[in-house]
mmCIF file of C-alpha atoms in Angstrom:
data_model
loop_
_atom_site.group_PDB
_atom_site.id
_atom_site.type_symbol
_atom_site.label_atom_id
_atom_site.label_comp_id
_atom_site.label_asym_id
_atom_site.label_seq_id
_atom_site.Cartn_x
_atom_site.Cartn_y
_atom_site.Cartn_z
ATOM 1 C CA UNK A 7 87.815 125.390 85.657
ATOM 2 C CA UNK A 8 89.215 122.763 88.018
ATOM 3 C CA UNK A 9 91.096 119.846 86.481
ATOM 4 C CA UNK A 10 89.541 116.432 87.110
ATOM 5 C CA UNK A 11 91.797 113.486 87.911
ATOM 6 C CA UNK A 12 91.238 109.746 87.694
ATOM 7 C CA UNK A 13 92.545 106.476 89.058
ATOM 8 C CA UNK A 14 94.263 105.092 85.984
ATOM 9 C CA UNK A 15 95.091 101.646 87.412
ATOM 10 C CA UNK A 16 95.442 99.884 90.753
ATOM 11 C CA UNK A 17 97.142 96.829 92.231
ATOM 12 C CA UNK A 18 96.529 94.645 95.300
ATOM 13 C CA UNK A 19 98.927 92.175 96.908
ATOM 14 C CA UNK A 20 97.500 90.198 99.822
ATOM 15 C CA UNK A 21 96.952 86.571 100.899
ATOM 16 C CA UNK A 22 99.451 85.192 98.352
ATOM 17 C CA UNK A 23 97.525 86.854 95.507
ATOM 18 C CA UNK A 24 98.482 89.670 93.135
ATOM 19 C CA UNK A 25 95.728 91.476 91.242
ATOM 20 C CA UNK A 26 95.721 94.295 88.715
ATOM 21 C CA UNK A 27 92.566 96.370 88.231
ATOM 22 C CA UNK A 28 90.557 93.755 90.095
ATOM 23 C CA UNK A 29 91.823 90.802 88.058
ATOM 24 C CA UNK A 30 94.125 88.152 89.533
ATOM 25 C CA UNK A 31 97.482 88.085 87.716
ATOM 26 C CA UNK A 32 99.288 85.719 90.100
ATOM 27 C CA UNK A 33 98.302 83.310 92.852
ATOM 28 C CA UNK A 34 100.383 80.855 94.867
ATOM 29 C CA UNK A 35 99.389 78.081 97.246
ATOM 30 C CA UNK A 36 102.564 78.860 99.179
ATOM 31 C CA UNK A 37 101.654 81.171 102.051
ATOM 32 C CA UNK A 38 105.253 81.855 103.148
ATOM 33 C CA UNK A 39 105.944 85.433 102.086
ATOM 34 C CA UNK A 40 109.537 85.165 100.857
ATOM 35 C CA UNK A 41 108.732 82.251 98.553
ATOM 36 C CA UNK A 42 105.461 83.796 97.394
ATOM 37 C CA UNK A 43 106.967 87.202 96.550
ATOM 38 C CA UNK A 44 109.910 85.599 94.729
ATOM 39 C CA UNK A 45 107.594 83.426 92.632
ATOM 40 C CA UNK A 46 105.370 86.430 91.888
ATOM 41 C CA UNK A 47 108.349 88.561 90.791
ATOM 42 C CA UNK A 48 109.565 85.842 88.442
ATOM 43 C CA UNK A 49 106.098 85.189 87.014
ATOM 44 C CA UNK A 50 105.402 88.901 86.498
ATOM 45 C CA UNK A 51 108.853 89.459 84.960
ATOM 46 C CA UNK A 52 110.136 91.939 87.517
ATOM 47 C CA UNK A 53 113.670 91.964 86.155
ATOM 48 C CA UNK A 54 115.719 93.712 88.821
ATOM 49 C CA UNK A 55 118.550 91.739 90.503
ATOM 50 C CA UNK A 56 118.575 93.966 93.610
ATOM 51 C CA UNK A 57 114.957 92.983 94.298
ATOM 52 C CA UNK A 58 116.051 89.784 96.035
ATOM 53 C CA UNK A 59 118.271 91.703 98.491
ATOM 54 C CA UNK A 60 115.552 94.114 99.625
ATOM 55 C CA UNK A 61 113.684 93.871 102.915
ATOM 56 C CA UNK A 62 110.125 92.539 102.901
ATOM 57 C CA UNK A 63 108.427 95.950 102.917
ATOM 58 C CA UNK A 64 110.467 97.120 99.932
ATOM 59 C CA UNK A 65 109.789 93.916 98.003
ATOM 60 C CA UNK A 66 106.074 94.367 98.577
ATOM 61 C CA UNK A 67 106.028 98.027 97.517
ATOM 62 C CA UNK A 68 108.439 97.462 94.641
ATOM 63 C CA UNK A 69 106.459 94.629 93.050
ATOM 64 C CA UNK A 70 103.120 96.468 93.240
ATOM 65 C CA UNK A 71 104.624 99.662 91.839
ATOM 66 C CA UNK A 72 106.542 97.827 89.131
ATOM 67 C CA UNK A 73 103.330 96.262 87.852
ATOM 68 C CA UNK A 74 101.651 99.668 87.620
ATOM 69 C CA UNK A 75 104.624 101.602 86.253
ATOM 70 C CA UNK A 76 105.507 99.005 83.624
ATOM 71 C CA UNK A 77 101.949 99.224 82.333
ATOM 72 C CA UNK A 78 102.181 103.014 82.364
ATOM 73 C CA UNK A 79 105.545 102.990 80.545
ATOM 74 C CA UNK A 80 104.133 100.777 77.803
ATOM 75 C CA UNK A 81 101.563 103.497 77.060
ATOM 76 C CA UNK A 82 104.051 106.384 77.071
ATOM 77 C CA UNK A 83 107.141 106.785 74.916
ATOM 78 C CA UNK A 84 108.784 109.386 77.174
ATOM 79 C CA UNK A 85 109.709 109.480 80.892
ATOM 80 C CA UNK A 86 107.048 111.148 83.035
ATOM 81 C CA UNK A 87 107.114 113.183 86.216
ATOM 82 C CA UNK A 88 105.556 110.711 88.664
ATOM 83 C CA UNK A 89 105.387 111.516 92.386
ATOM 84 C CA UNK A 90 104.995 108.884 95.116
ATOM 85 C CA UNK A 91 102.771 109.101 98.205
ATOM 86 C CA UNK A 92 102.720 105.955 100.358
ATOM 87 C CA UNK A 93 101.496 105.063 103.828
ATOM 88 C CA UNK A 94 101.288 102.209 106.312
ATOM 89 C CA UNK A 95 100.729 101.295 109.966
ATOM 90 C CA UNK A 96 103.833 99.342 110.965
ATOM 91 C CA UNK A 97 106.512 101.653 109.522
ATOM 92 C CA UNK A 98 109.675 99.506 109.097
ATOM 93 C CA UNK A 99 108.925 97.401 112.198
ATOM 94 C CA UNK A 100 109.604 94.040 110.540
ATOM 95 C CA UNK A 101 113.133 95.114 109.625
ATOM 96 C CA UNK A 102 113.614 96.949 112.918
ATOM 97 C CA UNK A 103 113.103 93.660 114.766
ATOM 98 C CA UNK A 104 115.775 91.971 112.668
ATOM 99 C CA UNK A 105 118.151 94.860 113.305
ATOM 100 C CA UNK A 106 117.520 94.607 117.046
ATOM 101 C CA UNK A 107 118.343 90.900 116.996
ATOM 102 C CA UNK A 108 121.616 91.641 115.212
ATOM 103 C CA UNK A 109 122.757 93.991 117.999
ATOM 104 C CA UNK A 110 121.237 92.379 121.101
ATOM 105 C CA UNK A 111 123.737 89.517 121.430
ATOM 106 C CA UNK A 112 126.706 91.057 123.264
ATOM 107 C CA UNK A 113 128.869 88.013 122.523
ATOM 108 C CA UNK A 114 128.160 88.170 118.809
ATOM 109 C CA UNK A 115 127.570 91.865 118.282
ATOM 110 C CA UNK A 116 127.493 92.872 114.645
ATOM 111 C CA UNK A 117 124.822 95.223 113.251
ATOM 112 C CA UNK A 118 124.296 94.257 109.633
ATOM 113 C CA UNK A 119 124.528 97.203 107.191
ATOM 114 C CA UNK A 120 122.324 95.307 104.726
ATOM 115 C CA UNK A 121 119.549 95.236 107.347
ATOM 116 C CA UNK A 122 120.153 98.657 108.886
ATOM 117 C CA UNK A 123 119.732 100.431 105.532
ATOM 118 C CA UNK A 124 116.051 99.379 105.517
ATOM 119 C CA UNK A 125 115.164 100.663 109.002
ATOM 120 C CA UNK A 126 113.213 103.567 107.514
ATOM 121 C CA UNK A 127 109.916 102.893 105.702
ATOM 122 C CA UNK A 128 110.576 105.403 102.914
ATOM 123 C CA UNK A 129 113.563 103.393 101.662
ATOM 124 C CA UNK A 130 111.077 101.446 99.545
ATOM 125 C CA UNK A 131 110.333 104.705 97.695
ATOM 126 C CA UNK A 132 114.034 105.001 96.926
ATOM 127 C CA UNK A 133 114.107 101.497 95.453
ATOM 128 C CA UNK A 134 111.105 102.290 93.246
ATOM 129 C CA UNK A 135 112.605 105.599 92.155
ATOM 130 C CA UNK A 136 115.959 104.049 91.213
ATOM 131 C CA UNK A 137 114.364 101.339 89.070
ATOM 132 C CA UNK A 138 111.992 103.691 87.261
ATOM 133 C CA UNK A 139 114.227 106.779 87.214
ATOM 134 C CA UNK A 140 111.822 108.956 89.174
ATOM 135 C CA UNK A 141 113.116 112.304 90.472
ATOM 136 C CA UNK A 142 109.889 113.894 91.683
ATOM 137 C CA UNK A 143 108.191 114.599 95.022
ATOM 138 C CA UNK A 144 107.654 111.733 97.472
ATOM 139 C CA UNK A 145 106.252 111.177 100.970
ATOM 140 C CA UNK A 146 105.663 108.260 103.339
ATOM 141 C CA UNK A 147 103.026 108.626 106.088
ATOM 142 C CA UNK A 148 102.354 106.437 109.133
ATOM 143 C CA UNK A 149 98.680 106.052 110.128
ATOM 144 C CA UNK A 150 96.717 103.831 112.514
ATOM 145 C CA UNK A 151 94.714 102.660 109.514
ATOM 146 C CA UNK A 152 94.293 103.286 105.796
ATOM 147 C CA UNK A 153 93.304 106.917 105.121
ATOM 148 C CA UNK A 154 91.836 107.484 101.668
ATOM 149 C CA UNK A 155 91.137 111.116 102.506
ATOM 150 C CA UNK A 156 94.734 111.934 103.407
ATOM 151 C CA UNK A 157 96.095 110.265 100.281
ATOM 152 C CA UNK A 158 93.513 112.108 98.177
ATOM 153 C CA UNK A 159 94.400 115.518 99.633
ATOM 154 C CA UNK A 160 98.142 115.081 99.118
ATOM 155 C CA UNK A 161 97.740 113.724 95.598
ATOM 156 C CA UNK A 162 95.392 116.491 94.486
ATOM 157 C CA UNK A 163 97.819 119.087 95.859
ATOM 158 C CA UNK A 164 100.741 117.642 93.889
ATOM 159 C CA UNK A 165 98.768 117.443 90.645
ATOM 160 C CA UNK A 166 96.989 120.796 90.849
ATOM 161 C CA UNK A 167 100.211 122.609 91.758
ATOM 162 C CA UNK A 168 102.050 120.971 88.846
ATOM 163 C CA UNK A 169 104.477 119.186 91.170
ATOM 164 C CA UNK A 170 103.882 115.993 89.195
ATOM 165 C CA UNK A 171 102.118 114.751 86.089
ATOM 166 C CA UNK A 172 100.971 111.560 87.796
ATOM 167 C CA UNK A 173 101.063 110.223 91.359
ATOM 168 C CA UNK A 174 101.675 106.675 92.569
ATOM 169 C CA UNK A 175 99.754 106.362 95.835
ATOM 170 C CA UNK A 176 98.652 103.838 98.387
ATOM 171 C CA UNK A 177 99.170 101.601 101.384
ATOM 172 C CA UNK A 178 101.993 99.094 101.817
ATOM 173 C CA UNK A 179 102.301 97.379 105.188
ATOM 174 C CA UNK A 180 104.396 94.468 106.436
ATOM 175 C CA UNK A 181 104.435 93.246 110.033
ATOM 176 C CA UNK A 182 105.642 89.741 110.872
ATOM 177 C CA UNK A 183 103.479 87.423 108.709
ATOM 178 C CA UNK A 184 100.857 90.045 107.903
ATOM 179 C CA UNK A 185 101.281 91.968 104.679
ATOM 180 C CA UNK A 186 99.214 94.048 102.297
ATOM 181 C CA UNK A 187 99.826 96.381 99.395
ATOM 182 C CA UNK A 188 97.254 98.570 97.668
ATOM 183 C CA UNK A 189 98.805 100.958 95.183
ATOM 184 C CA UNK A 190 97.131 103.036 92.484
ATOM 185 C CA UNK A 191 98.207 105.507 89.818
ATOM 186 C CA UNK A 192 96.407 108.848 89.490
ATOM 187 C CA UNK A 193 96.488 110.875 86.270
ATOM 188 C CA UNK A 194 94.358 113.017 83.955
ATOM 189 C CA UNK A 195 92.935 109.919 82.256
ATOM 190 C CA UNK A 196 91.096 106.847 83.487
ATOM 191 C CA UNK A 197 87.657 105.414 84.204
ATOM 192 C CA UNK A 198 87.536 105.756 87.995
ATOM 193 C CA UNK A 199 87.025 109.158 89.590
ATOM 194 C CA UNK A 200 89.777 110.185 91.985
ATOM 195 C CA UNK A 201 87.766 110.656 95.161
ATOM 196 C CA UNK A 202 88.117 109.410 98.764
ATOM 197 C CA UNK A 203 84.972 107.307 98.291
ATOM 198 C CA UNK A 204 86.306 105.535 95.189
ATOM 199 C CA UNK A 205 89.753 105.043 96.748
ATOM 200 C CA UNK A 206 88.272 103.527 99.895
ATOM 201 C CA UNK A 207 85.954 101.337 97.828
ATOM 202 C CA UNK A 208 88.846 99.907 95.826
ATOM 203 C CA UNK A 209 90.862 99.339 98.999
ATOM 204 C CA UNK A 210 88.001 97.473 100.684
ATOM 205 C CA UNK A 211 87.247 95.394 97.564
ATOM 206 C CA UNK A 212 90.255 93.134 97.858
#
């Protein structure tokens, strides 16, 4: 008999709004990303000093995941084997531009290590894993657009092959002033069936 999996919880961050399971948990009139994300982190009690030194993509992924994983931790007394499968369209382009600026001036040439370290999109997975002590499988995929089917296939493989007990999945994209995060946690319990149709429906209903 095949095991059935469910979307346990999900989080959206877009247009200076943070929502959990379809309910707004933070909203700011301030549309400037750095101020919005800082205010959201403070309001949602994301207590992690390194958060403020991260690049924009990592801040976006970290806050969405922290909301979901804190809720998960409150319901479990022991650490769990949680894998991470993320995706986006722009890769680390926002940080790549900043890195290029830091090396393009021949008279003031100095590539910043604090910027260079974030010139791979999967670094945000590392930040999440450090905070929540995750040591399981992880992947970061680059697509032209959100692919519910691809995320579903990879997540089902990890769960059915006992590579993880739960999987944190989704889309986290940052490019210039455009940003969006849609992350969800898949497990053996929940009210939403883990299917490409349900995933896509939640993503579109933002």
